[in-house]
mmCIF file of C-alpha atoms and ligand atoms in Angstrom:
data_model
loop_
_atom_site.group_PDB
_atom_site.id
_atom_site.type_symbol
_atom_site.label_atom_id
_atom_site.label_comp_id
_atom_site.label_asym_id
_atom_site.label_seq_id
_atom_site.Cartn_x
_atom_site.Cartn_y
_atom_site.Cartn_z
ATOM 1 C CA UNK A 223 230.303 19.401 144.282
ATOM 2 C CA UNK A 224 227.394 17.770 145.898
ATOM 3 C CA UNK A 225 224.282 19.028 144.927
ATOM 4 C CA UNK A 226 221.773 16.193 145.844
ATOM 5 C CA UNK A 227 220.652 17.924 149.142
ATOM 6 C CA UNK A 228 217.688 17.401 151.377
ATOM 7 C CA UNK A 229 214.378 20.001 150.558
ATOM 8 C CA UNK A 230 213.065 21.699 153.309
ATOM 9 C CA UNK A 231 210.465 23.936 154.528
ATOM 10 C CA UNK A 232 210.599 26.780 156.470
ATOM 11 C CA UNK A 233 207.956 29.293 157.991
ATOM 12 C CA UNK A 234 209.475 30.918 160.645
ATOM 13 C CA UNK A 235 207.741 34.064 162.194
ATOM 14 C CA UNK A 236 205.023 34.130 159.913
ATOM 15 C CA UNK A 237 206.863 34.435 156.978
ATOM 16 C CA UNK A 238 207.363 31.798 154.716
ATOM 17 C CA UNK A 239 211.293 31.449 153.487
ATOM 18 C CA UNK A 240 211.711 31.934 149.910
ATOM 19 C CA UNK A 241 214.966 31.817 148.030
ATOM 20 C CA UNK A 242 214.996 34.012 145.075
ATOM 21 C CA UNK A 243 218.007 33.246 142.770
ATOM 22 C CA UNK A 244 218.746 36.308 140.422
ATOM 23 C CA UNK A 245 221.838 35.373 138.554
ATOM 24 C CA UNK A 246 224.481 33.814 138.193
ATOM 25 C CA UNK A 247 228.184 35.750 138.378
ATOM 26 C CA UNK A 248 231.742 34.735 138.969
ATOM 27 C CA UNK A 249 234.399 36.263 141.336
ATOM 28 C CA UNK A 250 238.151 35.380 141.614
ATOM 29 C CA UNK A 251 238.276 32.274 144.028
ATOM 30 C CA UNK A 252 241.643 33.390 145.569
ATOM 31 C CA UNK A 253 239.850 36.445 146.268
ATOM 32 C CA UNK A 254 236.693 34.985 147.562
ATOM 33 C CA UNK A 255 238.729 32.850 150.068
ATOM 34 C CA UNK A 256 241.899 35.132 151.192
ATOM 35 C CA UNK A 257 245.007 33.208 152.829
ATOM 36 C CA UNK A 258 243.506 29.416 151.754
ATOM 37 C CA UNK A 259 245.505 27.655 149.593
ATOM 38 C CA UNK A 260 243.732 26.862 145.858
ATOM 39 C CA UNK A 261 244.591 23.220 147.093
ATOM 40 C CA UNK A 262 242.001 23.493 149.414
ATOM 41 C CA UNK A 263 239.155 25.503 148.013
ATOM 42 C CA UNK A 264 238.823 24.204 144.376
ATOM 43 C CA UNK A 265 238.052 20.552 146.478
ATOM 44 C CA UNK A 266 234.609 22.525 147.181
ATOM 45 C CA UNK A 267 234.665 25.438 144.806
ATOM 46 C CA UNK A 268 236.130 24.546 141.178
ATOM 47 C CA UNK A 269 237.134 27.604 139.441
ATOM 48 C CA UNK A 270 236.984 28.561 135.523
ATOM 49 C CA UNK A 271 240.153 29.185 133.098
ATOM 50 C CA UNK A 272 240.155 32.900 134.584
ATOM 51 C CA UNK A 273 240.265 31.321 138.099
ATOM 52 C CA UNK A 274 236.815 32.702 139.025
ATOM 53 C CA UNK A 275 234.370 30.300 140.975
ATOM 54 C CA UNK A 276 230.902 30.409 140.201
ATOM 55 C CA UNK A 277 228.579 32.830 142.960
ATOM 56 C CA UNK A 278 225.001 32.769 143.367
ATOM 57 C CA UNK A 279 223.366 36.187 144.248
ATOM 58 C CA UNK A 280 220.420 35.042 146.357
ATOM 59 C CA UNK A 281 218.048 37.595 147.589
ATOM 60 C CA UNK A 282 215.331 36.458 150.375
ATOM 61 C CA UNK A 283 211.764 36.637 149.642
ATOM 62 C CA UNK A 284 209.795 36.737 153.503
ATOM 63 C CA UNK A 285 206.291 36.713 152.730
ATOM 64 C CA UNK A 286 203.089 37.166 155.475
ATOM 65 C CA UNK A 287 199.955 37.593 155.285
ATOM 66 C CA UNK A 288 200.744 41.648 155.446
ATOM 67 C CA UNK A 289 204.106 41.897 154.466
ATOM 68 C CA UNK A 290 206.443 40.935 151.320
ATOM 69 C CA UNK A 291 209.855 41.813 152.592
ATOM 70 C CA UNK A 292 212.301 41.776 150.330
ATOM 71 C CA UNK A 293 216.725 40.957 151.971
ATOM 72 C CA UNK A 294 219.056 42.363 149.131
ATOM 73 C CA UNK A 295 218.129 42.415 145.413
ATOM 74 C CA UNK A 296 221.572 40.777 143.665
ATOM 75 C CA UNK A 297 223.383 42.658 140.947
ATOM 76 C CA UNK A 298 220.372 43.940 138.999
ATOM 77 C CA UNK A 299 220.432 43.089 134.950
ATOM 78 C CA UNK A 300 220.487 46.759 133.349
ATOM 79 C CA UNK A 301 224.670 47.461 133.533
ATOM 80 C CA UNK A 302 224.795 49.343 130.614
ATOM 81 C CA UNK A 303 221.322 51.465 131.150
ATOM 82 C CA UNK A 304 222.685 51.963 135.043
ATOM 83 C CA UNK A 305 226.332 52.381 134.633
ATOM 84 C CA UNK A 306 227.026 53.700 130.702
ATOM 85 C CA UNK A 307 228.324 51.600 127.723
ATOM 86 C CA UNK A 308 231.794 51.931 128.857
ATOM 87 C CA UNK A 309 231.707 49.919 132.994
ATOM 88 C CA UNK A 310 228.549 48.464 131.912
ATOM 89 C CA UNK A 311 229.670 46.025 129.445
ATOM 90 C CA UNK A 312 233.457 46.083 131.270
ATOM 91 C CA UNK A 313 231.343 44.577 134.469
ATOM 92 C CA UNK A 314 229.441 42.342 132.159
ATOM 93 C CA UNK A 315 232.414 40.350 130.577
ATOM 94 C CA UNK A 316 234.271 41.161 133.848
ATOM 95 C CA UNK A 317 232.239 39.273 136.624
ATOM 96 C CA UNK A 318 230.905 37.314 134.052
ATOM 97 C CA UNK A 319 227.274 37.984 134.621
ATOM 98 C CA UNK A 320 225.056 34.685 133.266
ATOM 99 C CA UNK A 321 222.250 36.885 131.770
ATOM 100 C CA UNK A 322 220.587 33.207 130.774
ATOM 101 C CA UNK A 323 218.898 31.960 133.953
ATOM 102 C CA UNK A 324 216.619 33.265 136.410
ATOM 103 C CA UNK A 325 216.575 37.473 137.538
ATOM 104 C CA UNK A 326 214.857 38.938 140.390
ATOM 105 C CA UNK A 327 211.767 39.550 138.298
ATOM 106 C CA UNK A 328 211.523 36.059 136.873
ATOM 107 C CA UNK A 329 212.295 34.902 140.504
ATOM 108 C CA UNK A 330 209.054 36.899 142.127
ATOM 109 C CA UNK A 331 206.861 36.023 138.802
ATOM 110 C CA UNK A 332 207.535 31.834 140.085
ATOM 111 C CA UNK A 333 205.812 32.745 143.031
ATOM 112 C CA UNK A 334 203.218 35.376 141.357
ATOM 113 C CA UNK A 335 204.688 38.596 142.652
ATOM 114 C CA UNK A 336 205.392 41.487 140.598
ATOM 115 C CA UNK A 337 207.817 44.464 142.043
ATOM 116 C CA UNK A 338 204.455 46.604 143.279
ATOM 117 C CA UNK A 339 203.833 43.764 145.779
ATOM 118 C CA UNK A 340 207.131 44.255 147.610
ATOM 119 C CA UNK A 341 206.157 46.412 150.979
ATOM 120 C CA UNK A 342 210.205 46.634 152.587
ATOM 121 C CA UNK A 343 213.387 45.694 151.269
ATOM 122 C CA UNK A 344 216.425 45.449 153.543
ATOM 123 C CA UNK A 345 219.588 45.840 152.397
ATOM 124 C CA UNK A 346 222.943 44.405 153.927
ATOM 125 C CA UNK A 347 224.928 46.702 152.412
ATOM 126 C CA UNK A 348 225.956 48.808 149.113
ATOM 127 C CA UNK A 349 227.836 46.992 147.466
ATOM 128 C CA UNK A 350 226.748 46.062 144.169
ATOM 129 C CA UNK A 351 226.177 42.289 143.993
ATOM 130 C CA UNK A 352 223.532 43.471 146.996
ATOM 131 C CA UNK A 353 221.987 46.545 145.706
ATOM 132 C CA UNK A 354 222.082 46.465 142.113
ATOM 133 C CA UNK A 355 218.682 45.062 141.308
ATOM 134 C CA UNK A 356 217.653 48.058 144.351
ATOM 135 C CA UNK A 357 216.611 50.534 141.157
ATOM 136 C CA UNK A 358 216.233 50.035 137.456
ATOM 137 C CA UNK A 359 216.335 51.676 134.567
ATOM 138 C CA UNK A 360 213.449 53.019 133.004
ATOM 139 C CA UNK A 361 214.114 54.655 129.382
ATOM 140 C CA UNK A 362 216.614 57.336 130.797
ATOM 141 C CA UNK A 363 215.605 57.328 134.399
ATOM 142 C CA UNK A 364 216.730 55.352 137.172
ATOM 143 C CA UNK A 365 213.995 54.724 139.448
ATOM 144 C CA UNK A 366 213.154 52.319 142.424
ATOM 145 C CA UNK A 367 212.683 48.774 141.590
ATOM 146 C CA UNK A 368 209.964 48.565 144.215
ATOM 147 C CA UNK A 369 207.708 51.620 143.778
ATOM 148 C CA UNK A 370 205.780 50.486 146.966
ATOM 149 C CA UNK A 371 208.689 50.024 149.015
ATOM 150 C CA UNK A 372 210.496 51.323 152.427
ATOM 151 C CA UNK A 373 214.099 49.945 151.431
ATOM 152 C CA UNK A 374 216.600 50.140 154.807
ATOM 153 C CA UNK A 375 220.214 50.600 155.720
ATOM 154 C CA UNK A 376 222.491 51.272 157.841
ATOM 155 C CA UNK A 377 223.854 55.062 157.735
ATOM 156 C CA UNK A 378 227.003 54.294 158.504
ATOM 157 C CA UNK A 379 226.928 51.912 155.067
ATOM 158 C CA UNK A 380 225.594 54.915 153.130
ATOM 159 C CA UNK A 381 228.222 57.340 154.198
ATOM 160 C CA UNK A 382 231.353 54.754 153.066
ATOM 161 C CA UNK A 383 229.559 54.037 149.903
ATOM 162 C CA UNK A 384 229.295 57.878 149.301
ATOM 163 C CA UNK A 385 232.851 59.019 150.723
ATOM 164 C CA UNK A 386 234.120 55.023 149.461
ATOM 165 C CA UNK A 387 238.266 53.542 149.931
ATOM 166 C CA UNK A 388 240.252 52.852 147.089
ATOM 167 C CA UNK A 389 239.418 49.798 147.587
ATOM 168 C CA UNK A 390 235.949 49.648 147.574
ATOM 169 C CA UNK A 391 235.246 52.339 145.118
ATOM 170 C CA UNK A 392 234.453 49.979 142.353
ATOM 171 C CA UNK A 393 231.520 47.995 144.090
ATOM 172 C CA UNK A 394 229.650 51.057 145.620
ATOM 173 C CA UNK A 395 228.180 52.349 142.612
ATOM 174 C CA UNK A 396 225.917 55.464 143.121
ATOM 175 C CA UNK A 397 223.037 54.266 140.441
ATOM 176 C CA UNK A 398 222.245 51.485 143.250
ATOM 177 C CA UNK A 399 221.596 54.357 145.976
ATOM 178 C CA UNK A 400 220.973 57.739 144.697
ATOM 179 C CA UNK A 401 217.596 57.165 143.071
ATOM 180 C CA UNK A 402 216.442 55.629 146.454
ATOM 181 C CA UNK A 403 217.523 59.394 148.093
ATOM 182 C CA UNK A 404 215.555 61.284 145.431
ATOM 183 C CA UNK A 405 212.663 59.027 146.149
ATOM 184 C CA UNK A 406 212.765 59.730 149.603
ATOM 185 C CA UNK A 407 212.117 55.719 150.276
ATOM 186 C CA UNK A 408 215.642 55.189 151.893
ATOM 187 C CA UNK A 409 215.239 54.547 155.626
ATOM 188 C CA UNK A 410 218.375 54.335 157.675
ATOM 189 C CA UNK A 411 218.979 52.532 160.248
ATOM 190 C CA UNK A 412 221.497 53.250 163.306
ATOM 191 C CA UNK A 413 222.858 50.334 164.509
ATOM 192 C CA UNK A 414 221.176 46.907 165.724
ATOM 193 C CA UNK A 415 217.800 47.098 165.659
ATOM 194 C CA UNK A 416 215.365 44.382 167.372
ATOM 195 C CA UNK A 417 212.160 44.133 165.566
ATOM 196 C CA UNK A 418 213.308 46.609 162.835
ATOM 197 C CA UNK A 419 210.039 44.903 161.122
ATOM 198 C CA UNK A 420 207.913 42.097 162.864
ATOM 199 C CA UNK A 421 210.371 39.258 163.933
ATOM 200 C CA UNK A 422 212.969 40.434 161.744
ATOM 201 C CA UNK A 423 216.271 41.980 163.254
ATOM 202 C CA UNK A 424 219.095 43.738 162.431
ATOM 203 C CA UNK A 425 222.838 42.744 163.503
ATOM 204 C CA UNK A 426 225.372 45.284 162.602
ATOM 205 C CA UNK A 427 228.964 43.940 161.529
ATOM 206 C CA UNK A 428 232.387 46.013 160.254
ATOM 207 C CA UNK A 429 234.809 43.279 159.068
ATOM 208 C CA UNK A 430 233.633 43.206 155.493
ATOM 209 C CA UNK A 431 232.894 46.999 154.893
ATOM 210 C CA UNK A 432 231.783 49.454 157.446
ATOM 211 C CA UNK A 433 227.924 48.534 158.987
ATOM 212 C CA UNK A 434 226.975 45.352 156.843
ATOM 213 C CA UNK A 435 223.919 44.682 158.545
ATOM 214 C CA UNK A 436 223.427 40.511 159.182
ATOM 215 C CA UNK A 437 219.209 40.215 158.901
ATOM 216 C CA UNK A 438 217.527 37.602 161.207
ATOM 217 C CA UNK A 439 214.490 36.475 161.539
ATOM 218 C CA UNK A 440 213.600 34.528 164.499
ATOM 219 C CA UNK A 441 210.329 33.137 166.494
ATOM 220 C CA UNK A 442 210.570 31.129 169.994
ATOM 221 C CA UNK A 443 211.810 27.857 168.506
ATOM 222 C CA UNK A 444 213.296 28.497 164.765
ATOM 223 C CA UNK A 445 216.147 31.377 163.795
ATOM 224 C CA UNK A 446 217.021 32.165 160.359
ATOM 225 C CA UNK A 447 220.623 34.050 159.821
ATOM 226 C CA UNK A 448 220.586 36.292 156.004
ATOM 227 C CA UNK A 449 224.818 36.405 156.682
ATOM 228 C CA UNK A 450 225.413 38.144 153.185
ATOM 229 C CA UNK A 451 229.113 38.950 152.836
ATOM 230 C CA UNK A 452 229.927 37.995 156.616
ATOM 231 C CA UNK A 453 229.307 34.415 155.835
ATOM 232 C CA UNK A 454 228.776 33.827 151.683
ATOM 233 C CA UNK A 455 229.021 30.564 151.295
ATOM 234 C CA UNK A 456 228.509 27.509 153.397
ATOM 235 C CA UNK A 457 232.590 27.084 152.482
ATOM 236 C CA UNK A 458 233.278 30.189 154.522
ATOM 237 C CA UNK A 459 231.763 28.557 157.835
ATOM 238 C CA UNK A 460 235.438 28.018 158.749
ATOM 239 C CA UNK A 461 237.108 30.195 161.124
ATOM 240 C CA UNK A 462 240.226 30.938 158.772
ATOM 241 C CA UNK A 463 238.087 30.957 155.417
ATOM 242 C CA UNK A 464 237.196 34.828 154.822
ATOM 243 C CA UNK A 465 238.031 36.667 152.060
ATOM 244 C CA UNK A 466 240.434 38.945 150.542
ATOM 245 C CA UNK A 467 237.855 41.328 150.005
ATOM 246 C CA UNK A 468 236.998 41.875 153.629
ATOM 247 C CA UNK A 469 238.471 45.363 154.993
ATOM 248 C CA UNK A 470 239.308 43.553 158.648
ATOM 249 C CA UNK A 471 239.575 40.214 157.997
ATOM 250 C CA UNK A 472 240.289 39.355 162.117
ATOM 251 C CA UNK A 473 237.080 41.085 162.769
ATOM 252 C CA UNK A 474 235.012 39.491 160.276
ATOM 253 C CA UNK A 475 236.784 35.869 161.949
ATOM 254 C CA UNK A 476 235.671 37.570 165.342
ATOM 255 C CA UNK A 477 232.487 38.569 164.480
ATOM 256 C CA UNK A 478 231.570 35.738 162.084
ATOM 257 C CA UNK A 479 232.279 33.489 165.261
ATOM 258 C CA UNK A 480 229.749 35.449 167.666
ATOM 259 C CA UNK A 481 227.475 34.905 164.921
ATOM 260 C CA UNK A 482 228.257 31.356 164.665
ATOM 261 C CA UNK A 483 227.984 30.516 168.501
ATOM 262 C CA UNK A 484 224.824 32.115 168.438
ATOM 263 C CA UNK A 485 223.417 29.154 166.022
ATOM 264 C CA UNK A 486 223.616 26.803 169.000
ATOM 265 C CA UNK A 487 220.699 28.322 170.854
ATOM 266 C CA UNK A 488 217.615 27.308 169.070
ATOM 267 C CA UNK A 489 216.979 25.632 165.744
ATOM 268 C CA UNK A 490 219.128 27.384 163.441
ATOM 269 C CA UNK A 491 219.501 27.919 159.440
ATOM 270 C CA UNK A 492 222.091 30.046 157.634
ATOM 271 C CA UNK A 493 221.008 31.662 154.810
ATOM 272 C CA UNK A 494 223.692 31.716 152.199
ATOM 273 C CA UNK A 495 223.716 34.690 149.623
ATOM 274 C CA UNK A 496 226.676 33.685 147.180
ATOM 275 C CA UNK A 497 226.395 29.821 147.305
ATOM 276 C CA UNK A 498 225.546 28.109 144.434
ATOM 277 C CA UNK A 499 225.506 25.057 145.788
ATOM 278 C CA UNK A 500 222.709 25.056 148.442
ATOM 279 C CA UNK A 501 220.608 27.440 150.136
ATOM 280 C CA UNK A 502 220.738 27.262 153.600
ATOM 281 C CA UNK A 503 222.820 25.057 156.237
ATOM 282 C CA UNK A 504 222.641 24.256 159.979
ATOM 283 C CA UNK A 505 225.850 23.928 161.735
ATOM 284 C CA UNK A 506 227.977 22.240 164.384
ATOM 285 C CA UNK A 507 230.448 22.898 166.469
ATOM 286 C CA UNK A 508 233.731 21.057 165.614
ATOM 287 C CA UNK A 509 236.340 21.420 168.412
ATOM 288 C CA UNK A 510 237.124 25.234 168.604
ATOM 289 C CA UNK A 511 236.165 25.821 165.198
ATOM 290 C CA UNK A 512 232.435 25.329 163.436
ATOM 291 C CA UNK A 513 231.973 23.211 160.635
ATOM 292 C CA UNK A 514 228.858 22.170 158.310
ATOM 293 C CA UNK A 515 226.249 20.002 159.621
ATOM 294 C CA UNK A 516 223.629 19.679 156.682
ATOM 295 C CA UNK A 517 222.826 21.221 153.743
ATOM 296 C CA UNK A 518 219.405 22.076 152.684
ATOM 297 C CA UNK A 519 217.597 23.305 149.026
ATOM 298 C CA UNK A 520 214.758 25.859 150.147
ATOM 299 C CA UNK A 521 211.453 24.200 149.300
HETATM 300 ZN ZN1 ZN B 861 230.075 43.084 149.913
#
C-alpha cells in the first residue's frame, strides 16, 4: 500500500488538526468490509495469517488558544486492570493489540500535553476501539482519563451500550462509561447539535450502532469530517464497501452518502479513524458513486 503521501497543514476554526495515533490493532478484513470479495480488498488492505488487516485507532487532538478538545480516545492500554485477567488478555491476543508503538499518552506528550490539559472530549460512540482510553486504571480504581474534562455523547448511544444486542455486547464494555457517570463529567447530547463547542458540530448517524455521532469542524472556507465507524478507512469511501459490523448496513450506505455529498460544498478533509495508511483524504465524485481524490499525512 502506498504510503508516500503529501503532508499537510490544517487550522481550521481556530484549532489546529492534530492526529494522535494510539495503537495499533487488527480486525477480521472480511468483517471490516462486509459483502466485498477478499479479491478486492487485500489489493488495498493485506491481511495477516488470521485474516485480520491492520487498523489504526486515531483519536483527534483540536487545539485553540482556550480549548484542547479531545474526538475519541482509541482502545485504551490497561485490558487487564479495566476488564480482569480473564477478557483482558483474551482481547489482547484477540484483536491483536501492538502495545509497542505510540498510546494516547505518548501521542499528547509529542505535542507537550499531559491528560490535565484536555478541557472536552467527544466521543462518537461506545464502542471500545472509541472509548477505551475514555478512563484508566488507577491501582484498583477506574477513573477518568481526563480529570479536567466535559466528555460528550449521544444518549441514545449510552442507553444501547447499557441495554446492548447480542451482537454488540462484546464492544460496549461498561469500564469505558461507568466511571464517567460516577464522575458526573458525562454530558449527553440529544441529537445534532450545531456549535456543540465553538465551530465544532455534531451529526447523528444509526447505520453502525444506534446515535454514532459524525464530529465536524468547519469555518467559512475549510470543513473537517471525524467519520469514525461511518466511514473508517479511506477504502470504505465506496458506496458498497461497509462493514459486516454495521447493524443497518443500507443506512450506513444512505447516510454515509449524505455525508459524502456534503464534501462537495467547501474545501473538504475526511478524517479517518481506523486507517493506517493515511490520515485524512479529500474526495471526488466518480459517476454515481464517490471515490478518493488525494491522500494526505497530517503535518
Ligand atoms: Zn464502532
Amino acid at each position: 500500500m502506498k504510503t508516500d503521501h503529501a503532508k499537510i497543514h490544517l487550522n481550521i476554526g481556530g484549532y489546529e488538526i492534530i492526529p494522535l495515533p494510539t495503537g495499533l490493532f487488527g480486525l477480521d478484513g472480511g468483517a471490516m468490509f462486509g459483502t466485498v470479495p477478499k479479491a478486492l480488498w487485500e489489493k488495498t488492505n493485506p491481511a495477516d495469517e488470521h485474516n485480520r488487516i491492520p487498523m489504526e485507532a486515531r483519536a483527534l487532538l483540536l487545539k485553540s488558544k482556550d480549548k484542547k478538545v479531545l474526538i475519541d480516545c482509541g482502545n485504551g492500554a490497561d485490558f487487564i486492570a479495566k476488564y480482569g485477567d480473564k477478557l483482558g488478555s483474551k482481547f489482547a491476543e484477540l484483536y491483536s493489540v501492538d502495545g509497542s508503538g505510540p498510546t494516547l499518552k505518548s501521542s499528547l506528550a509529542a505535542h507537550g500535553l499531559t491528560a490535565n490539559d484536555i478541557t472536552d472530549v467527544v466521543l462518537t460512540h461506545l464502542h471500545f476501539d472509541h472509548a477505551g482510553g475514555a478512563t484508566s486504571a488507577i491501582g484498583d480504581v477506574i477513573k477518568p482519563t481526563f480529570p479536567n474534562a466535559k466528555y460528550y455523547v449521544q444518549s441514545e448511544n449510552l442507553k444501547t451500550a447499557q441495554t446492548p444486542n447480542v451482537r454488540e455486547k462484546a464492544s460496549y464494555l461498561s469500564p469505558n462509561w461507568v466511571p464517567l457517570l460516577e464522575a458526573g463529567v458525562l454530558q449527553l447530547v440529544n441529537g445534532a447539535t450545531k456549535n456543540l463547542l465553538p465551530h465544532i458540530s455534531v451529526w447523528v448517524s444509526d447505520g453502525h450502532t444506534t446515535a454514532h455521532q459524525v464530529v465536524i469542524v468547519e469555518d467559512d472556507t475549510q470543513k473537517l469530517i471525524y467519520c469514525g465507524d461511518v466511514i473508517p478507512t479511506a477504502s470504505h469511501i465506496r458506496a458498497a464497501w461497509v462493514m459486516g459490523y454495521d447493524l443497518h448496513p443500507l443506512k450506513v450506505i444512505e447516510e454515509k452518502t449524505a455525508l459524502l455529498k456534503s464534501t462537495q460544498e467547501k474545501n473538504t478533509y475526511l478524517f479517518f479513524e481506523h486507517d493506517p495508511y493515511c490520515d485524512v483524504a479529500t474526495v471526488e465524485t466518480d459517476k454515481s458513486d464517490f471515490k478518493v481524490k488525494e491522500r494526505f499525512w497530517l503535518a
